[in-house]
GROMACS .gro file of C-alpha atoms in nm:
model
  401
    1MET     CA    1   1.436   0.435   0.432
    2ARG     CA    2   1.476   0.468   0.065
    3ARG     CA    3   1.144   0.422  -0.131
    4LEU     CA    4   1.085   0.144  -0.330
    5PRO     CA    5   0.925   0.264  -0.654
    6SER     CA    6   0.791  -0.071  -0.738
    7LEU     CA    7   0.578  -0.086  -0.444
    8ASP     CA    8   0.448   0.297  -0.508
    9ILE     CA    9   0.340   0.173  -0.873
   10LEU     CA   10   0.177  -0.149  -0.737
   11ARG     CA   11  -0.030   0.061  -0.456
   12GLY     CA   12  -0.115   0.322  -0.706
   13PHE     CA   13  -0.215   0.029  -0.928
   14ALA     CA   14  -0.407  -0.138  -0.679
   15LEU     CA   15  -0.585   0.193  -0.546
   16CYS     CA   16  -0.732   0.238  -0.905
   17GLY     CA   17  -0.868  -0.077  -0.901
   18ILE     CA   18  -1.047  -0.013  -0.549
   19LEU     CA   19  -1.216   0.285  -0.679
   20PHE     CA   20  -1.377   0.071  -0.960
   21ALA     CA   21  -1.516  -0.162  -0.697
   22ASN     CA   22  -1.610   0.053  -0.400
   23ALA     CA   23  -1.792   0.298  -0.642
   24PRO     CA   24  -2.100   0.125  -0.737
   25ALA     CA   25  -2.116   0.005  -0.390
   26ILE     CA   26  -2.158   0.377  -0.318
   27LEU     CA   27  -2.386   0.468  -0.546
   28HIS     CA   28  -2.618   0.168  -0.421
   29LEU     CA   29  -2.618   0.068  -0.815
   30SER     CA   30  -2.862  -0.218  -0.896
   31TRP     CA   31  -2.702  -0.485  -1.019
   32THR     CA   32  -2.973  -0.655  -1.222
   33ARG     CA   33  -3.174  -0.502  -1.543
   34ASN     CA   34  -3.498  -0.636  -1.637
   35GLY     CA   35  -3.487  -0.939  -1.433
   36SER     CA   36  -3.114  -1.016  -1.586
   37VAL     CA   37  -2.713  -0.945  -1.407
   38ASP     CA   38  -2.639  -0.572  -1.581
   39PRO     CA   39  -2.362  -0.699  -1.869
   40MET     CA   40  -2.072  -0.446  -1.697
   41VAL     CA   41  -2.166  -0.619  -1.356
   42ARG     CA   42  -2.019  -0.899  -1.526
   43TRP     CA   43  -1.694  -0.738  -1.698
   44LEU     CA   44  -1.650  -0.617  -1.275
   45GLU     CA   45  -1.696  -0.954  -1.118
   46PHE     CA   46  -1.427  -1.115  -1.363
   47THR     CA   47  -1.163  -0.822  -1.372
   48VAL     CA   48  -1.224  -0.607  -1.112
   49HIS     CA   49  -1.376  -0.748  -0.793
   50GLY     CA   50  -1.172  -0.945  -0.535
   51ARG     CA   51  -0.892  -0.847  -0.744
   52PHE     CA   52  -0.717  -0.539  -0.578
   53PHE     CA   53  -0.797  -0.602  -0.229
   54PRO     CA   54  -0.548  -0.942  -0.230
   55LEU     CA   55  -0.258  -0.658  -0.324
   56PHE     CA   56  -0.349  -0.378  -0.051
   57SER     CA   57  -0.355  -0.625   0.224
   58VAL     CA   58  -0.032  -0.770   0.116
   59LEU     CA   59   0.169  -0.452   0.042
   60PHE     CA   60   0.017  -0.313   0.376
   61GLY     CA   61   0.161  -0.609   0.541
   62VAL     CA   62   0.520  -0.540   0.346
   63SER     CA   63   0.467  -0.139   0.499
   64PHE     CA   64   0.385  -0.299   0.837
   65ALA     CA   65   0.709  -0.490   0.823
   66LEU     CA   66   0.925  -0.232   0.668
   67MET     CA   67   0.825   0.041   0.924
   68TRP     CA   68   0.876  -0.164   1.201
   69ARG     CA   69   1.260  -0.204   1.102
   70SER     CA   70   1.262   0.153   1.065
   71ALA     CA   71   1.131   0.224   1.363
   72SER     CA   72   1.355  -0.060   1.546
   73VAL     CA   73   1.630   0.132   1.478
   74ARG     CA   74   1.478   0.452   1.535
   75ALA     CA   75   1.284   0.448   1.861
   76ARG     CA   76   1.303   0.397   2.182
   77SER     CA   77   1.011   0.192   2.224
   78PRO     CA   78   0.958   0.085   1.860
   79ARG     CA   79   0.563  -0.103   1.969
   80ILE     CA   80   0.411   0.190   2.117
   81VAL     CA   81   0.526   0.378   1.793
   82MET     CA   82   0.384   0.068   1.576
   83LEU     CA   83   0.068   0.087   1.869
   84ARG     CA   84  -0.004   0.469   1.773
   85ARG     CA   85  -0.025   0.387   1.383
   86ILE     CA   86  -0.226   0.157   1.422
   87LEU     CA   87  -0.475   0.329   1.679
   88VAL     CA   88  -0.445   0.636   1.433
   89LEU     CA   89  -0.542   0.448   1.107
   90GLY     CA   90  -0.810   0.254   1.318
   91VAL     CA   91  -0.989   0.601   1.407
   92LEU     CA   92  -0.971   0.705   1.103
   93GLY     CA   93  -1.177   0.395   0.987
   94ALA     CA   94  -1.389   0.413   1.211
   95LEU     CA   95  -1.446   0.830   1.041
   96HIS     CA   96  -1.478   0.656   0.710
   97GLN     CA   97  -1.750   0.469   0.778
   98LEU     CA   98  -1.978   0.710   0.821
   99LEU     CA   99  -1.951   0.768   0.463
  100GLN     CA  100  -1.862   0.396   0.342
  101PRO     CA  101  -2.016   0.097   0.549
  102GLY     CA  102  -1.786  -0.183   0.489
  103GLU     CA  103  -1.460  -0.004   0.457
  104ALA     CA  104  -1.114  -0.158   0.454
  105LEU     CA  105  -0.930   0.052   0.691
  106LEU     CA  106  -1.082   0.006   1.066
  107PRO     CA  107  -1.070  -0.431   0.947
  108TYR     CA  108  -0.782  -0.336   0.860
  109ALA     CA  109  -0.616  -0.197   1.182
  110ILE     CA  110  -0.813  -0.457   1.392
  111VAL     CA  111  -0.580  -0.721   1.210
  112ALA     CA  112  -0.274  -0.549   1.230
  113LEU     CA  113  -0.366  -0.529   1.631
  114THR     CA  114  -0.418  -0.884   1.659
  115LEU     CA  115  -0.173  -0.998   1.400
  116LEU     CA  116   0.114  -0.814   1.291
  117LEU     CA  117   0.203  -0.608   1.635
  118PRO     CA  118   0.171  -0.960   1.816
  119ALA     CA  119   0.462  -1.073   1.506
  120THR     CA  120   0.701  -0.824   1.584
  121PHE     CA  121   0.752  -1.037   1.928
  122LEU     CA  122   0.887  -1.321   1.684
  123PRO     CA  123   1.331  -1.356   1.693
  124ASN     CA  124   1.433  -1.228   1.337
  125ARG     CA  125   1.574  -1.538   1.244
  126TRP     CA  126   1.161  -1.658   1.283
  127ALA     CA  127   0.980  -1.393   1.157
  128GLY     CA  128   0.944  -1.451   0.840
  129PRO     CA  129   0.897  -1.825   0.807
  130VAL     CA  130   0.681  -1.866   1.110
  131THR     CA  131   0.426  -1.559   0.949
  132GLY     CA  132   0.486  -1.685   0.595
  133LEU     CA  133   0.394  -2.018   0.706
  134MET     CA  134   0.105  -1.900   0.913
  135GLY     CA  135   0.035  -1.623   0.580
  136VAL     CA  136  -0.021  -1.948   0.344
  137ILE     CA  137  -0.248  -2.158   0.606
  138LEU     CA  138  -0.505  -1.895   0.635
  139THR     CA  139  -0.476  -1.768   0.301
  140ALA     CA  140  -0.548  -2.114   0.150
  141TRP     CA  141  -0.833  -2.156   0.420
  142ALA     CA  142  -0.974  -1.839   0.335
  143ALA     CA  143  -0.974  -1.874  -0.084
  144THR     CA  144  -1.213  -2.214   0.010
  145GLY     CA  145  -1.449  -1.958   0.155
  146THR     CA  146  -1.686  -1.683  -0.060
  147GLU     CA  147  -1.573  -1.440   0.113
  148GLY     CA  148  -1.284  -1.213   0.075
  149LEU     CA  149  -1.247  -1.068   0.385
  150PRO     CA  150  -1.136  -1.360   0.589
  151ALA     CA  151  -0.861  -1.368   0.313
  152VAL     CA  152  -0.708  -1.039   0.478
  153PRO     CA  153  -0.532  -1.209   0.782
  154GLY     CA  154  -0.308  -1.426   0.567
  155LEU     CA  155  -0.252  -1.142   0.289
  156PHE     CA  156  -0.121  -0.952   0.611
  157LEU     CA  157   0.097  -1.214   0.712
  158LEU     CA  158   0.209  -1.316   0.373
  159GLY     CA  159   0.287  -0.957   0.322
  160PHE     CA  160   0.488  -0.894   0.688
  161ALA     CA  161   0.720  -1.235   0.621
  162ALA     CA  162   0.797  -1.046   0.249
  163GLY     CA  163   0.887  -0.720   0.410
  164VAL     CA  164   1.139  -0.887   0.690
  165THR     CA  165   1.312  -1.092   0.459
  166ARG     CA  166   1.366  -0.834   0.191
  167VAL     CA  167   1.154  -0.982  -0.076
  168PRO     CA  168   1.026  -0.616  -0.211
  169GLN     CA  169   1.419  -0.514  -0.217
  170ARG     CA  170   1.489  -0.869  -0.447
  171LEU     CA  171   1.222  -0.777  -0.663
  172GLU     CA  172   1.361  -0.465  -0.767
  173ARG     CA  173   1.668  -0.629  -0.954
  174ILE     CA  174   1.415  -0.894  -1.093
  175ASP     CA  175   1.428  -0.838  -1.477
  176ALA     CA  176   1.159  -0.837  -1.726
  177GLN     CA  177   1.245  -1.146  -1.841
  178MET     CA  178   1.211  -1.338  -1.492
  179LEU     CA  179   0.866  -1.188  -1.459
  180LEU     CA  180   0.737  -1.286  -1.790
  181LEU     CA  181   0.848  -1.631  -1.722
  182GLY     CA  182   0.627  -1.627  -1.411
  183LEU     CA  183   0.322  -1.483  -1.569
  184VAL     CA  184   0.318  -1.777  -1.865
  185LEU     CA  185   0.335  -2.008  -1.598
  186LEU     CA  186   0.085  -1.892  -1.399
  187VAL     CA  187  -0.149  -1.890  -1.756
  188PRO     CA  188  -0.301  -2.208  -1.678
  189ALA     CA  189  -0.384  -2.147  -1.328
  190VAL     CA  190  -0.559  -1.823  -1.470
  191VAL     CA  191  -0.781  -1.998  -1.714
  192GLY     CA  192  -0.827  -2.256  -1.484
  193ALA     CA  193  -0.952  -1.999  -1.224
  194LEU     CA  194  -1.136  -1.788  -1.406
  195ILE     CA  195  -1.371  -2.107  -1.579
  196LEU     CA  196  -1.387  -2.247  -1.220
  197GLN     CA  197  -1.582  -1.926  -1.120
  198SER     CA  198  -1.813  -1.908  -1.430
  199VAL     CA  199  -1.923  -2.237  -1.366
  200HIS     CA  200  -1.950  -2.207  -0.964
  201PRO     CA  201  -1.955  -1.842  -0.806
  202GLY     CA  202  -1.802  -1.950  -0.475
  203PHE     CA  203  -1.462  -1.975  -0.635
  204GLY     CA  204  -1.421  -1.597  -0.718
  205VAL     CA  205  -1.221  -1.582  -0.352
  206ALA     CA  206  -0.917  -1.762  -0.528
  207ALA     CA  207  -0.965  -1.681  -0.918
  208GLY     CA  208  -0.904  -1.355  -0.720
  209LEU     CA  209  -0.624  -1.430  -0.542
  210VAL     CA  210  -0.462  -1.582  -0.884
  211MET     CA  211  -0.551  -1.296  -1.082
  212ALA     CA  212  -0.442  -1.026  -0.831
  213LEU     CA  213  -0.080  -1.217  -0.837
  214THR     CA  214  -0.141  -1.210  -1.195
  215TYR     CA  215  -0.173  -0.820  -1.244
  216ALA     CA  216   0.101  -0.765  -0.993
  217GLY     CA  217   0.346  -0.927  -1.224
  218VAL     CA  218   0.223  -0.758  -1.529
  219VAL     CA  219   0.272  -0.436  -1.401
  220LEU     CA  220   0.576  -0.508  -1.302
  221MET     CA  221   0.713  -0.655  -1.574
  222LEU     CA  222   0.580  -0.346  -1.768
  223LEU     CA  223   0.675  -0.061  -1.550
  224GLY     CA  224   0.896  -0.196  -1.243
  225ASN     CA  225   1.213  -0.098  -1.479
  226ARG     CA  226   1.076   0.220  -1.635
  227ALA     CA  227   0.997   0.356  -1.302
  228HIS     CA  228   1.058   0.711  -1.452
  229GLY     CA  229   0.825   0.678  -1.744
  230PRO     CA  230   0.551   0.857  -1.753
  231ALA     CA  231   0.304   0.605  -1.626
  232ALA     CA  232   0.482   0.436  -1.339
  233LYS     CA  233   0.525   0.798  -1.250
  234VAL     CA  234   0.142   0.825  -1.254
  235LEU     CA  235   0.120   0.551  -1.053
  236ALA     CA  236   0.377   0.591  -0.780
  237ALA     CA  237   0.248   0.930  -0.711
  238LEU     CA  238  -0.104   0.760  -0.664
  239GLY     CA  239   0.071   0.494  -0.490
  240ARG     CA  240   0.270   0.765  -0.259
  241THR     CA  241  -0.110   0.952  -0.168
  242ALA     CA  242  -0.283   0.642  -0.143
  243LEU     CA  243  -0.459   0.708   0.189
  244THR     CA  244  -0.543   1.052   0.062
  245ASN     CA  245  -0.685   0.945  -0.239
  246TYR     CA  246  -0.854   0.615  -0.121
  247LEU     CA  247  -1.043   0.855   0.133
  248LEU     CA  248  -1.106   1.182  -0.103
  249ALA     CA  249  -1.259   0.900  -0.379
  250THR     CA  250  -1.464   0.788  -0.121
  251VAL     CA  251  -1.578   1.183  -0.004
  252ILE     CA  252  -1.677   1.262  -0.397
  253VAL     CA  253  -1.881   0.949  -0.485
  254VAL     CA  254  -2.064   1.023  -0.166
  255ALA     CA  255  -2.133   1.398  -0.286
  256VAL     CA  256  -2.207   1.280  -0.628
  257ARG     CA  257  -2.476   1.038  -0.464
  258PHE     CA  258  -2.689   1.337  -0.388
  259PHE     CA  259  -2.680   1.432  -0.707
  260ALA     CA  260  -2.712   1.057  -0.878
  261PRO     CA  261  -3.057   1.112  -1.050
  262GLN     CA  262  -3.004   1.418  -1.182
  263LEU     CA  263  -2.627   1.296  -1.323
  264GLY     CA  264  -2.799   0.983  -1.502
  265LEU     CA  265  -2.697   0.795  -1.193
  266ALA     CA  266  -2.989   0.646  -1.029
  267PRO     CA  267  -2.930   0.306  -0.902
  268GLU     CA  268  -3.226   0.191  -1.144
  269ALA     CA  269  -3.121   0.344  -1.449
  270ARG     CA  270  -2.979   0.196  -1.747
  271THR     CA  271  -2.681   0.509  -1.787
  272ALA     CA  272  -2.550   0.435  -1.434
  273TRP     CA  273  -2.331   0.178  -1.448
  274GLY     CA  274  -2.164   0.305  -1.789
  275LEU     CA  275  -2.141   0.725  -1.592
  276THR     CA  276  -2.014   0.516  -1.252
  277LEU     CA  277  -1.726   0.402  -1.475
  278GLN     CA  278  -1.668   0.701  -1.677
  279LEU     CA  279  -1.678   0.900  -1.286
  280CYS     CA  280  -1.405   0.639  -1.185
  281VAL     CA  281  -1.182   0.768  -1.471
  282LEU     CA  282  -1.232   1.164  -1.396
  283ILE     CA  283  -1.174   1.150  -1.012
  284LEU     CA  284  -0.840   0.905  -1.122
  285ALA     CA  285  -0.715   1.129  -1.384
  286THR     CA  286  -0.780   1.381  -1.126
  287GLN     CA  287  -0.604   1.209  -0.845
  288ALA     CA  288  -0.284   1.181  -1.041
  289ALA     CA  289  -0.256   1.523  -1.166
  290LEU     CA  290  -0.297   1.631  -0.813
  291SER     CA  291  -0.069   1.421  -0.696
  292LEU     CA  292   0.194   1.489  -0.911
  293TRP     CA  293   0.166   1.825  -0.837
  294TRP     CA  294   0.155   1.764  -0.461
  295LEU     CA  295   0.450   1.571  -0.442
  296ASP     CA  296   0.645   1.847  -0.635
  297HIS     CA  297   0.570   2.037  -0.320
  298PHE     CA  298   0.573   1.807  -0.045
  299ALA     CA  299   0.743   1.541   0.087
  300GLN     CA  300   0.419   1.315   0.091
  301GLY     CA  301   0.013   1.337   0.079
  302PRO     CA  302  -0.108   1.519   0.393
  303VAL     CA  303  -0.340   1.228   0.508
  304GLU     CA  304  -0.009   1.057   0.519
  305TRP     CA  305   0.185   1.336   0.664
  306LEU     CA  306  -0.067   1.347   1.005
  307VAL     CA  307  -0.085   0.995   0.984
  308ARG     CA  308   0.303   1.018   1.044
  309ARG     CA  309   0.323   1.286   1.296
  310LEU     CA  310   0.048   1.116   1.542
  311THR     CA  311   0.278   0.780   1.459
  312TRP     CA  312   0.598   0.968   1.552
  313ALA     CA  313   0.473   1.228   1.804
  314GLY     CA  314   0.629   1.213   2.141
  315ALA     CA  315   0.837   0.888   2.058
  316ALA     CA  316   1.165   0.864   2.210
  317PRO     CA  317   1.471   0.832   2.007
  318ALA     CA  318   1.671   0.515   2.013
  319ALA     CA  319   2.046   0.506   2.142
  320ALA     CA  320   2.235   0.657   1.830
  321ALA     CA  321   2.435   0.335   1.700
  322PRO     CA  322   2.821   0.361   1.674
  323VAL     CA  323   2.926   0.483   1.347
  324ILE     CA  324   3.188   0.201   1.155
  325ALA     CA  325   3.357   0.429   0.936
  326THR     CA  326   3.395   0.776   0.980
  327ALA     CA  327   3.330   1.068   0.677
  328GLN     CA  328   3.645   1.248   0.552
  329ALA     CA  329   3.657   1.642   0.607
  330ASP     CA  330   3.825   1.733   0.308
  331THR     CA  331   3.601   1.530   0.082
  332ALA     CA  332   3.322   1.747  -0.097
  333ALA     CA  333   3.038   1.501  -0.091
  334PRO     CA  334   2.993   1.281   0.186
  335GLN     CA  335   3.158   0.933   0.257
  336VAL     CA  336   2.876   0.632   0.247
  337VAL     CA  337   2.926   0.486   0.612
  338ALA     CA  338   2.734   0.204   0.809
  339ALA     CA  339   2.547   0.205   1.105
  340ALA     CA  340   2.623  -0.111   1.360
  341ALA     CA  341   2.379  -0.344   1.444
  342SER     CA  342   2.136  -0.212   1.700
  343ALA     CA  343   2.162  -0.401   2.047
  344ASP     CA  344   1.804  -0.626   1.997
  345GLY     CA  345   2.003  -0.764   1.692
  346SER     CA  346   1.823  -0.582   1.422
  347ALA     CA  347   2.008  -0.465   1.143
  348GLY     CA  348   2.125  -0.116   1.150
  349ILE     CA  349   2.032   0.200   0.937
  350ALA     CA  350   2.262   0.075   0.657
  351ALA     CA  351   2.023  -0.227   0.588
  352TYR     CA  352   1.703  -0.063   0.524
  353GLY     CA  353   1.850   0.193   0.309
  354TYR     CA  354   1.764   0.484   0.501
  355THR     CA  355   1.884   0.782   0.324
  356PRO     CA  356   1.899   1.136   0.501
  357ALA     CA  357   1.657   1.387   0.285
  358GLY     CA  358   1.924   1.638   0.195
  359PRO     CA  359   2.049   1.641  -0.201
  360ALA     CA  360   2.416   1.575  -0.089
  361ALA     CA  361   2.310   1.295   0.101
  362ARG     CA  362   2.108   1.122  -0.209
  363ARG     CA  363   2.389   1.170  -0.427
  364ALA     CA  364   2.616   0.965  -0.205
  365SER     CA  365   2.418   0.641  -0.274
  366THR     CA  366   2.082   0.475  -0.283
  367ASP     CA  367   2.168   0.112  -0.152
  368ILE     CA  368   2.323   0.260   0.189
  369SER     CA  369   2.317   0.531   0.375
  370THR     CA  370   2.495   0.802   0.493
  371VAL     CA  371   2.465   0.843   0.896
  372PRO     CA  372   2.203   1.106   0.933
  373ASP     CA  373   2.281   1.404   1.149
  374ARG     CA  374   2.296   1.328   1.533
  375SER     CA  375   2.241   1.755   1.586
  376THR     CA  376   1.886   1.676   1.593
  377PRO     CA  377   1.663   1.416   1.714
  378ALA     CA  378   1.615   1.107   1.495
  379VAL     CA  379   1.272   1.072   1.545
  380SER     CA  380   1.143   1.426   1.464
  381CYS     CA  381   0.835   1.448   1.240
  382GLY     CA  382   0.974   1.760   1.062
  383SER     CA  383   0.771   1.972   0.855
  384LEU     CA  384   0.485   1.862   0.584
  385THR     CA  385   0.763   1.918   0.307
  386GLY     CA  386   0.998   1.733   0.462
  387ARG     CA  387   1.255   1.993   0.377
  388THR     CA  388   1.382   2.110   0.701
  389GLY     CA  389   1.730   1.963   0.711
  390ARG     CA  390   1.631   1.799   1.009
  391GLY     CA  391   1.628   1.440   0.889
  392PRO     CA  392   1.485   1.194   0.640
  393VAL     CA  393   1.106   1.176   0.606
  394ILE     CA  394   1.030   0.764   0.593
  395GLY     CA  395   0.813   0.637   0.270
  396THR     CA  396   0.631   0.349   0.435
  397ASP     CA  397   0.294   0.517   0.438
  398SER     CA  398   0.048   0.291   0.304
  399GLY     CA  399  -0.271   0.319   0.170
  400PRO     CA  400  -0.585   0.032   0.258
  401ARG     CA  401  -0.491   0.001   0.155
   0.00000   0.00000   0.00000
């Protein structure tokens, strides 16, 4: 499946914010100094806390929907594939809980198992409207509370609805002027949400949702049409390796905690908050450089590759869809052809932008796909590099997201 640059960019952006929110908690920093709230805490409260997990949650739902559409074409038992993926993420989350109690992966896996997987049983024509309506209701209910975790189910469903109705593909075609107009319309909501949060801290969840939407719009407006610019490349690389970087950042911060007093990061230290933010910047800069290097040599991050292998291992390939048009044997480049809709009524390979990994196939088209090589199993896990010529590396792996 052709990767959507805007999703990778947003995921990388969300990853950056999540680290700034999580690192102080992992280091057990004190929120007060001399009896009053640390000014840095106030700044993070209005710019970071509750602003980035909504993005991760929606993106998780979108990625689940995209992978479901891919699995419906590629696997004979697509729900078994999705279940295996959920269980793998749950196991990773359970292990991650040992380092960071309250982390996101395990709750995400539980919500995916109880909401997103059952949503795949909805008829195609009703999947988007039903999950979208449920998502709006659940998110609106969660926005009236004071804790962010209850918002996750609704945000998952909103992301799933967006994925099955091809909203991300449409966002790729929206120009910056339309996004700017949307952001201008959001300004009163942002101002109102921040004022309410400053007066009534209980409105933090609602303010976080509004700010998350605003952040997403700003990032897409500035970088969405500049996918090959330096900033977009960095964020996209972080987004493509989000799960690896999310787990690695926790390991680094936990390791630093053992030397916190020597580094000026003791919970009550005057310099703790400032140094923690500097540590986050250093971690992200290092991860960005490593991610760019890694993706120059491999198709996926190491944890993403492991999750994919465990997800697809042993999955029986779906029956080959009939080819509507065949390639001309005497042409230099493969002809672009389409695959018929699968037996259950879901759209075929071409509708999903499924593109084999070979350079000739990539030259063929970015909107519809060349028929994959039928000489090898469609569900082959391939290698870490994704350059074996035995089929594509599906790029819908998501972070905690």
